[in-house]
Short mmCIF file of C-alpha atoms in Angstrom, two decimals:
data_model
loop_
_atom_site.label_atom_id
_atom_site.label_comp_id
_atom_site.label_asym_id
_atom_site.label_seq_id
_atom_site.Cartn_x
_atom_site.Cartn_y
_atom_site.Cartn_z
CA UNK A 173 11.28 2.15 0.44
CA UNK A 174 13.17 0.32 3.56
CA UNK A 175 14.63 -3.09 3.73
CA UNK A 176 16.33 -5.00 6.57
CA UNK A 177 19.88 -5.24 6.77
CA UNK A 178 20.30 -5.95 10.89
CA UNK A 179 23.25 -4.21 10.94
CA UNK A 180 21.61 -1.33 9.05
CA UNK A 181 18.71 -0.16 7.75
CA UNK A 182 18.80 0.37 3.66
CA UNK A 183 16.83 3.07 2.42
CA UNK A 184 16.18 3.37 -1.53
CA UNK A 185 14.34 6.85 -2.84
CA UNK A 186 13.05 7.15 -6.43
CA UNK A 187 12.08 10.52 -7.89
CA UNK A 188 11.83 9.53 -11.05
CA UNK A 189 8.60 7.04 -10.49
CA UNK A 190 10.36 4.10 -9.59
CA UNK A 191 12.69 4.01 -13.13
CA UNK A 192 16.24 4.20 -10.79
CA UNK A 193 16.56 4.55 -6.56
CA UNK A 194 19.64 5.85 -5.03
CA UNK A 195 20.40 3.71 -2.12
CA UNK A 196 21.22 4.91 1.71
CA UNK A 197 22.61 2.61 3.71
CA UNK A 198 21.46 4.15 7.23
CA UNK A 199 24.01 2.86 9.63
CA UNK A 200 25.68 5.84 11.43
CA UNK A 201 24.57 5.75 15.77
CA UNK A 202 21.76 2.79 14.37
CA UNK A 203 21.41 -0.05 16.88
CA UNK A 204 20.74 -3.70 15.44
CA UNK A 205 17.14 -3.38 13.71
CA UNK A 206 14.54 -5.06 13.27
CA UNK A 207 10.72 -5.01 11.35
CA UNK A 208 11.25 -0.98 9.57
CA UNK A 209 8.59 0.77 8.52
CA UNK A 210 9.22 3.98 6.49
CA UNK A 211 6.46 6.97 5.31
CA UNK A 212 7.08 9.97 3.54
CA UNK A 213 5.82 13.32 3.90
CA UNK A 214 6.43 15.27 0.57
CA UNK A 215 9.28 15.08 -0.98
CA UNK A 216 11.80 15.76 1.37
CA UNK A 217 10.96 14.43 4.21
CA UNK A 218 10.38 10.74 5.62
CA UNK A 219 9.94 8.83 9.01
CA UNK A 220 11.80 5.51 9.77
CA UNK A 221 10.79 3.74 12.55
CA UNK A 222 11.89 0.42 13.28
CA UNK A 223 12.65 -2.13 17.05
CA UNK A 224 15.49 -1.65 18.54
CA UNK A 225 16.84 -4.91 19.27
CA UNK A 226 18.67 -3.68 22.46
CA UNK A 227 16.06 -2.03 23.99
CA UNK A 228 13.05 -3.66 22.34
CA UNK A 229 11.59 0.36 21.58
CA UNK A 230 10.68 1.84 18.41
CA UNK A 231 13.06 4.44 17.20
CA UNK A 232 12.14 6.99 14.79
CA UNK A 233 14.54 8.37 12.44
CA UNK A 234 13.57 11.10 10.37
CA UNK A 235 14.83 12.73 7.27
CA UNK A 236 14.67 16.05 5.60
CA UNK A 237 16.70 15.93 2.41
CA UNK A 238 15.17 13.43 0.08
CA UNK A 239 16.31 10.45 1.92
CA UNK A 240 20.03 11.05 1.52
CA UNK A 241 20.51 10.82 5.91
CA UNK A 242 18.33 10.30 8.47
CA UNK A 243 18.74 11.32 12.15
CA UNK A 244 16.92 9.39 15.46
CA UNK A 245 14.85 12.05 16.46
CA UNK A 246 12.39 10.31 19.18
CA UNK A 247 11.09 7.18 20.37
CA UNK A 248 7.87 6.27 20.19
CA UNK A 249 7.52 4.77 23.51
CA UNK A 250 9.03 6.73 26.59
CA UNK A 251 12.19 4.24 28.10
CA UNK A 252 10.53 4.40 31.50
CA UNK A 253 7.00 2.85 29.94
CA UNK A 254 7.27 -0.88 30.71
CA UNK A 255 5.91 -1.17 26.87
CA UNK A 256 8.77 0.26 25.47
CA UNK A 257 10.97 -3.17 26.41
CA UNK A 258 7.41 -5.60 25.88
CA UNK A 259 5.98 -4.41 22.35
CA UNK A 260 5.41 -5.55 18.41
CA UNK A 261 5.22 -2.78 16.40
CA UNK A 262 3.22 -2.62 13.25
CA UNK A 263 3.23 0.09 9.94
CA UNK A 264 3.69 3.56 10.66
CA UNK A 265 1.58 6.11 8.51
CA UNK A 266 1.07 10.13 7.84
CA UNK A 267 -1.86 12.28 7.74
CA UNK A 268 -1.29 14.42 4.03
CA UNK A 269 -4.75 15.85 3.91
CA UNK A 270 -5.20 16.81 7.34
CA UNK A 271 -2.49 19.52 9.31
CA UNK A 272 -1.87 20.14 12.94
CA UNK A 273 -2.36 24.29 13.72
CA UNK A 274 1.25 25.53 13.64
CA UNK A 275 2.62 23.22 10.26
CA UNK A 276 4.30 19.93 10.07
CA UNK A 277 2.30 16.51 9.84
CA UNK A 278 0.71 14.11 11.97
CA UNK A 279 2.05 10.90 12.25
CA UNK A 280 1.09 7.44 13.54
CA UNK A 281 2.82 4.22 14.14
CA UNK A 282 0.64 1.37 14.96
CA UNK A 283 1.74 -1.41 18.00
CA UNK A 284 0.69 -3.90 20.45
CA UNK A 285 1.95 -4.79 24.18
CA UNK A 286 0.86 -6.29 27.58
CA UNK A 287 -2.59 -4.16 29.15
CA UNK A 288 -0.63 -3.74 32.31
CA UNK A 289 2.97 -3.59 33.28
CA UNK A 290 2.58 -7.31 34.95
CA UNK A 291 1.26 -8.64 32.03
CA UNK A 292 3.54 -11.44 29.61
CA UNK A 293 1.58 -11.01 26.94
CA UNK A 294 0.39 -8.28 24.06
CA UNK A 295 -3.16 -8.71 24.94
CA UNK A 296 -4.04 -4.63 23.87
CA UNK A 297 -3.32 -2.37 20.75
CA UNK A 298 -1.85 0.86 21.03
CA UNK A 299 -1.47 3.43 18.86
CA UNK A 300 1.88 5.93 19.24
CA UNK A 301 0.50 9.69 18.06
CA UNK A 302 2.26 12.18 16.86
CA UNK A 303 1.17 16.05 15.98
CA UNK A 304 4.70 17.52 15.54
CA UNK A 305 6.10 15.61 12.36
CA UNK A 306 8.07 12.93 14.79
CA UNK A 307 9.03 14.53 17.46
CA UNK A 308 7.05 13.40 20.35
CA UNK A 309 4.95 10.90 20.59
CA UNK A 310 1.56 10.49 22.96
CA UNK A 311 0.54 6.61 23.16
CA UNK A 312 -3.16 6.14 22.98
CA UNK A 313 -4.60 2.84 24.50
CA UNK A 314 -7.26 1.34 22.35
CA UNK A 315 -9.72 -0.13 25.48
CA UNK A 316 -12.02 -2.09 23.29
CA UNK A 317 -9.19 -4.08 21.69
CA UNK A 318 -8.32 -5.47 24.86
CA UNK A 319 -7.90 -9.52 24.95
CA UNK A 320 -7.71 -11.47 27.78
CA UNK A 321 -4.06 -11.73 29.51
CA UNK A 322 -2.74 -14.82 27.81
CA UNK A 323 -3.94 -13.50 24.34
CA UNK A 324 -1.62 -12.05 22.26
CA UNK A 325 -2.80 -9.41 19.24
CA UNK A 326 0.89 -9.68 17.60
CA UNK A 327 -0.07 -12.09 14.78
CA UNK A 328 1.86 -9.83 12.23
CA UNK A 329 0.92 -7.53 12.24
CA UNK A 330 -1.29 -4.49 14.07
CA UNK A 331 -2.36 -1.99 10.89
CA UNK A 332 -3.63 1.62 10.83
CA UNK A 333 -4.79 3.26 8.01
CA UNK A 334 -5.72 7.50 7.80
CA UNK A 335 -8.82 7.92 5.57
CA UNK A 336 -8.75 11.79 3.47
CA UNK A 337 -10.83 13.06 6.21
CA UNK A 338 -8.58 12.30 8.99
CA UNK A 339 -10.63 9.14 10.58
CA UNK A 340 -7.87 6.24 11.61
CA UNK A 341 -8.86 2.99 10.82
CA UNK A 342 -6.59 0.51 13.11
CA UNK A 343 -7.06 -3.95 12.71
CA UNK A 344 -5.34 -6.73 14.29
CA UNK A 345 -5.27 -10.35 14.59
CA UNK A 346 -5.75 -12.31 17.70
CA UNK A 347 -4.86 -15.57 15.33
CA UNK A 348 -8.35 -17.08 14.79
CA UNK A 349 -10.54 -13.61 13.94
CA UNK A 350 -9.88 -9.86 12.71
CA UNK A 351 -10.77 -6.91 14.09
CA UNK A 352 -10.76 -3.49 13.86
CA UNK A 353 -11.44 0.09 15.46
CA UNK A 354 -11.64 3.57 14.17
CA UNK A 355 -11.18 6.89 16.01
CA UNK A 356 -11.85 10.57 14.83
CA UNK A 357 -10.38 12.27 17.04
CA UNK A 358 -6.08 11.55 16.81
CA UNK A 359 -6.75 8.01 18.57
CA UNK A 360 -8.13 9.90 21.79
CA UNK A 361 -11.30 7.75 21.92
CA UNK A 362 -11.85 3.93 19.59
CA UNK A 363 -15.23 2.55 18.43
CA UNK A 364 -14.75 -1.50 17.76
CA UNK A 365 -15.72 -3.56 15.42
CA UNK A 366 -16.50 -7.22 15.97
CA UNK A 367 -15.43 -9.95 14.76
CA UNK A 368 -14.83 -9.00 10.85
CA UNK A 369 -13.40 -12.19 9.16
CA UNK A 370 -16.01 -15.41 8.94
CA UNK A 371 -15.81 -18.95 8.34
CA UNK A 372 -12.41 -19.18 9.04
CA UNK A 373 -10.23 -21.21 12.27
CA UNK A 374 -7.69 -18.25 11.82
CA UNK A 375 -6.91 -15.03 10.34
CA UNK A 376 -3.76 -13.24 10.36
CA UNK A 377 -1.81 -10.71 8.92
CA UNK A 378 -4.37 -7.77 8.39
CA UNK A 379 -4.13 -4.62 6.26
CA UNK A 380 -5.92 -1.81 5.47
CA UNK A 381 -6.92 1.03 2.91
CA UNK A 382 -8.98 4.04 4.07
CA UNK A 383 -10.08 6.03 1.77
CA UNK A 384 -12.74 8.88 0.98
CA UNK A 385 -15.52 6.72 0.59
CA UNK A 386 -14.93 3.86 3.32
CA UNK A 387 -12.12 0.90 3.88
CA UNK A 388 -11.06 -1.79 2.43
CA UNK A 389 -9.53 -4.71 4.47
CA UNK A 390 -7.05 -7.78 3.44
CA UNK A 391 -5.81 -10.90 5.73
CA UNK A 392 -5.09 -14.26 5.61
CA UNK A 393 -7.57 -17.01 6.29
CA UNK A 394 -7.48 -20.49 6.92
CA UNK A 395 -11.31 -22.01 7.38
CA UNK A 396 -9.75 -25.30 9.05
CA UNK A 397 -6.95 -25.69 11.43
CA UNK A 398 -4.51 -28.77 11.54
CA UNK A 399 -1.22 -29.62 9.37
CA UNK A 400 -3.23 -29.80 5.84
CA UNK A 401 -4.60 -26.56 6.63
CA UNK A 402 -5.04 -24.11 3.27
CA UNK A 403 -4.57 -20.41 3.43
CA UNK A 404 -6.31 -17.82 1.35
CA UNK A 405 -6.23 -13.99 0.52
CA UNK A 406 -9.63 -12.50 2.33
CA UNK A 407 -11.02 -9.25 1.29
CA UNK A 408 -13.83 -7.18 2.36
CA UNK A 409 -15.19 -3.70 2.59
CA UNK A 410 -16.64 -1.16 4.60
CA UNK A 411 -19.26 0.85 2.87
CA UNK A 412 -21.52 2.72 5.32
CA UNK A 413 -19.76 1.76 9.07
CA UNK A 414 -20.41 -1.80 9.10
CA UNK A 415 -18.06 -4.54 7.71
CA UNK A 416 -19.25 -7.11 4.67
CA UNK A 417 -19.32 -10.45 4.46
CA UNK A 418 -15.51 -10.98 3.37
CA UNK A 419 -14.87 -12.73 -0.12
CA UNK A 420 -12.55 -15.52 -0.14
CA UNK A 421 -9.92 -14.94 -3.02
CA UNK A 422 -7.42 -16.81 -4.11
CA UNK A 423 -5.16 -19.73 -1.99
CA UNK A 424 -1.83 -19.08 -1.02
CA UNK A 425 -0.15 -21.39 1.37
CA UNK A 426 -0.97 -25.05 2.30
CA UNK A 427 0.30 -25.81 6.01
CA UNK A 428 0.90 -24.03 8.91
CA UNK A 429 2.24 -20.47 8.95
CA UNK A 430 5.31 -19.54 10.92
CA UNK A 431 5.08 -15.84 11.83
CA UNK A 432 8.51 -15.88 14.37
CA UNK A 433 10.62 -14.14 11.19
CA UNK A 434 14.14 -15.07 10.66
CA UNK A 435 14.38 -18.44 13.48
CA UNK A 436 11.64 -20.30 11.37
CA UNK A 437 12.43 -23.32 9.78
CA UNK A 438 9.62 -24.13 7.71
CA UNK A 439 5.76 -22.35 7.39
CA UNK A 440 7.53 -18.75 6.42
CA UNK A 441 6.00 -18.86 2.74
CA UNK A 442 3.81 -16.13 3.68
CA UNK A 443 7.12 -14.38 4.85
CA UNK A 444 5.21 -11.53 7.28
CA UNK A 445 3.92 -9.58 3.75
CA UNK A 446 0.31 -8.65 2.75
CA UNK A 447 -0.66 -5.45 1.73
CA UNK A 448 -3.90 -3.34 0.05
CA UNK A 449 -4.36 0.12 -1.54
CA UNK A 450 -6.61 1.87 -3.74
CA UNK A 451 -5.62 3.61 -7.16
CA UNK A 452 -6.78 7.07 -7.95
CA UNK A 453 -10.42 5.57 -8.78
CA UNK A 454 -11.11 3.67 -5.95
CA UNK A 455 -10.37 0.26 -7.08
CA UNK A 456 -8.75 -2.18 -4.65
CA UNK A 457 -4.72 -3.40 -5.33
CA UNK A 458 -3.26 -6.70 -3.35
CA UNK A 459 0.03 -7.83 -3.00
CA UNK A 460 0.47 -10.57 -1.53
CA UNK A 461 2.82 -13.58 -0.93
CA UNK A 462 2.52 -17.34 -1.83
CA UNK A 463 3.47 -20.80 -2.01
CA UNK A 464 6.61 -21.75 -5.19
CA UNK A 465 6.52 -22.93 -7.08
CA UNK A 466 2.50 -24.11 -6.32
CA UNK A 467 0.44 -24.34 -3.68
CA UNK A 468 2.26 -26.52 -0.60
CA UNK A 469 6.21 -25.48 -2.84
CA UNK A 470 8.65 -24.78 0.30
CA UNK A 471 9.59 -21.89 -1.85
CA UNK A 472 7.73 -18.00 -1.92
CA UNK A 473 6.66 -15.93 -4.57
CA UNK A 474 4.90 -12.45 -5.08
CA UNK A 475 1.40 -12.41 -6.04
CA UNK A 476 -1.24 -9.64 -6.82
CA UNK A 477 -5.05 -8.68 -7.60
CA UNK A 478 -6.86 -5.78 -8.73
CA UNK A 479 -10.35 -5.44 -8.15
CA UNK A 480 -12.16 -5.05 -11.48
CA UNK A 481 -16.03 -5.26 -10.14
CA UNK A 482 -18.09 -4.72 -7.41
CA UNK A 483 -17.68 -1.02 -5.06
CA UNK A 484 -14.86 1.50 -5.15
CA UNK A 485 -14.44 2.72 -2.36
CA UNK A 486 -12.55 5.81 -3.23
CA UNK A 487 -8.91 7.59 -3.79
CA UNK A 488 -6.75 6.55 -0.76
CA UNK A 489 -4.67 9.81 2.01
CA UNK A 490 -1.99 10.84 -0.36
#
């Protein structure tokens, strides 16, 4: 696991299922950080990618001893691309089912930024590809996720998700609806979804599970706008290639929701965290973040769910 120092990056690995973590405070060459997302691949090795502040690209560091050191090893976006200084980058993922010929692991790290170099806002998701275990990265273009220019698809934040058979299964927010697109082929071509949340005057912060026997799908949903607005944990499925009507769960945050990280003042209950995956059986896991110390507290607190009826969908990549 990763956590944000700014000055540094702190890594903690467990190999003893989570009982004690040795802690890594990755610091040496690192630039001020910001929004890390880590992945593992065995274990050994591990990807950390994260913004650099400076530059506004997404560095990858990579380690291959258990998480003791890591080493930049590429960036995801090449320096020249006017995306690498005009991005949000999302959670970065690995293939463990499904090998390049030659070894090593694919890898992919989820963002959005501008459609065109003159563009001011991140109107189009991208996905950064990797076959190589890090190393280079290609940046596929998803076409069909393309907004118009003064719509931006940052609303914390893009999501990919591999499925056991290799599929990628990609959402974002444009802050009133969810979508999502799914590609078969390494993020070389994208089929899009519609619209997947309903009822709602926004949806942010989506997340996804693919798994061997479709996808489950979490955000946050508001079904009125204004001040007195209340937020709730969404959830739907994907069964047979079409998306469900999503459930309404459980309420989180009353108010607005302030997704600008450390410079807001008040609406950060949600605090940028959401999350879904699937046990060994299929059945869904949430985490999620809410109101303290109740519904409209200025304070946050860590909530969860476990699905207990309905469809599994199946055991998650791992």
């Amino acid at each position: 696991m990763a956590s944000l120092n700014l000055g540094s990056v702190n890594v903690a690995t467990s190999t003893n299922n989570g009982t004690s973590f040795s802690q890594v405070p990755v610091q040496a060459g690192l630039p001020v950080d910001d929004r890390e997302w880590i992945a593992a691949f065995g274990s050994s090795t591990a990807l950390l990618t994260f913004h650099d502040i400076a530059t506004n690209d997404i560095d990858v560091l990579k380690s291959t001893n258990g998480g003791q050191s890591f080493t930049e090893v590429s960036q995801v976006i090449p320096p020249t691309d006017y995306k690498a200084g005009a991005n949000e980058l999302g959670n970065l993922v690995i293939d463990h089912d499904n090998l390049p010929p030659g070894g090593n692991f694919y890898a992919y790290q989820a963002f959005v930024a501008p459609s065109s170099s003159s563009g001011s806002n991140s109107n189009e998701a991208f996905l950064g590809v990797s076959a190589d275990g890090g190393s280079t990265w290609t940046d596929q273009p998803i076409p069909c996720s393309t907004a118009s220019p003064t719509t931006d698809l940052n609303h914390n934040f893009p999501n990919v998700s591999v499925a056991p058979n290799g599929t990628i299964y990609y959402a974002w927010s444009d802050d009133h609806s969810i979508y999502t697109a799914a590609s078969s082929d390494h993020g070389a071509t994208w089929t899009c979804s519609g619209a997947v949340s309903s009822n709602t005057a926004q949806a942010i912060f989506p997340w996804l599970a693919a798994t061997s026997s479709g996808v489950d799908l979490v955000y946050y949903g508001a079904p009125t706008s204004g001040s007195g607005q209340t937020w709730y944990v969404y959830f739907a499925q994907n069964l047979s290639g079409s998306w469900g009507t999503p459930a309404q769960l459980m309420p989180v945050h009353s108010g607005s929701v302030c997704e600008s990280g450390a410079s807001c003042t008040t609406g950060r209950q949600l605090f940028d965290d959401f999350g879904v995956d699937t046990d060994s059986s299929g059945w869904a896991h949430i985490a999620f973040s809410q109101d303290s110390p109740s519904l409209g507290g200025s304070g946050t607190s860590t909530g969860s769910a476990v699905q207990t009826a309905g469809t599994p969908v199946g055991p998650p990549n791992n």
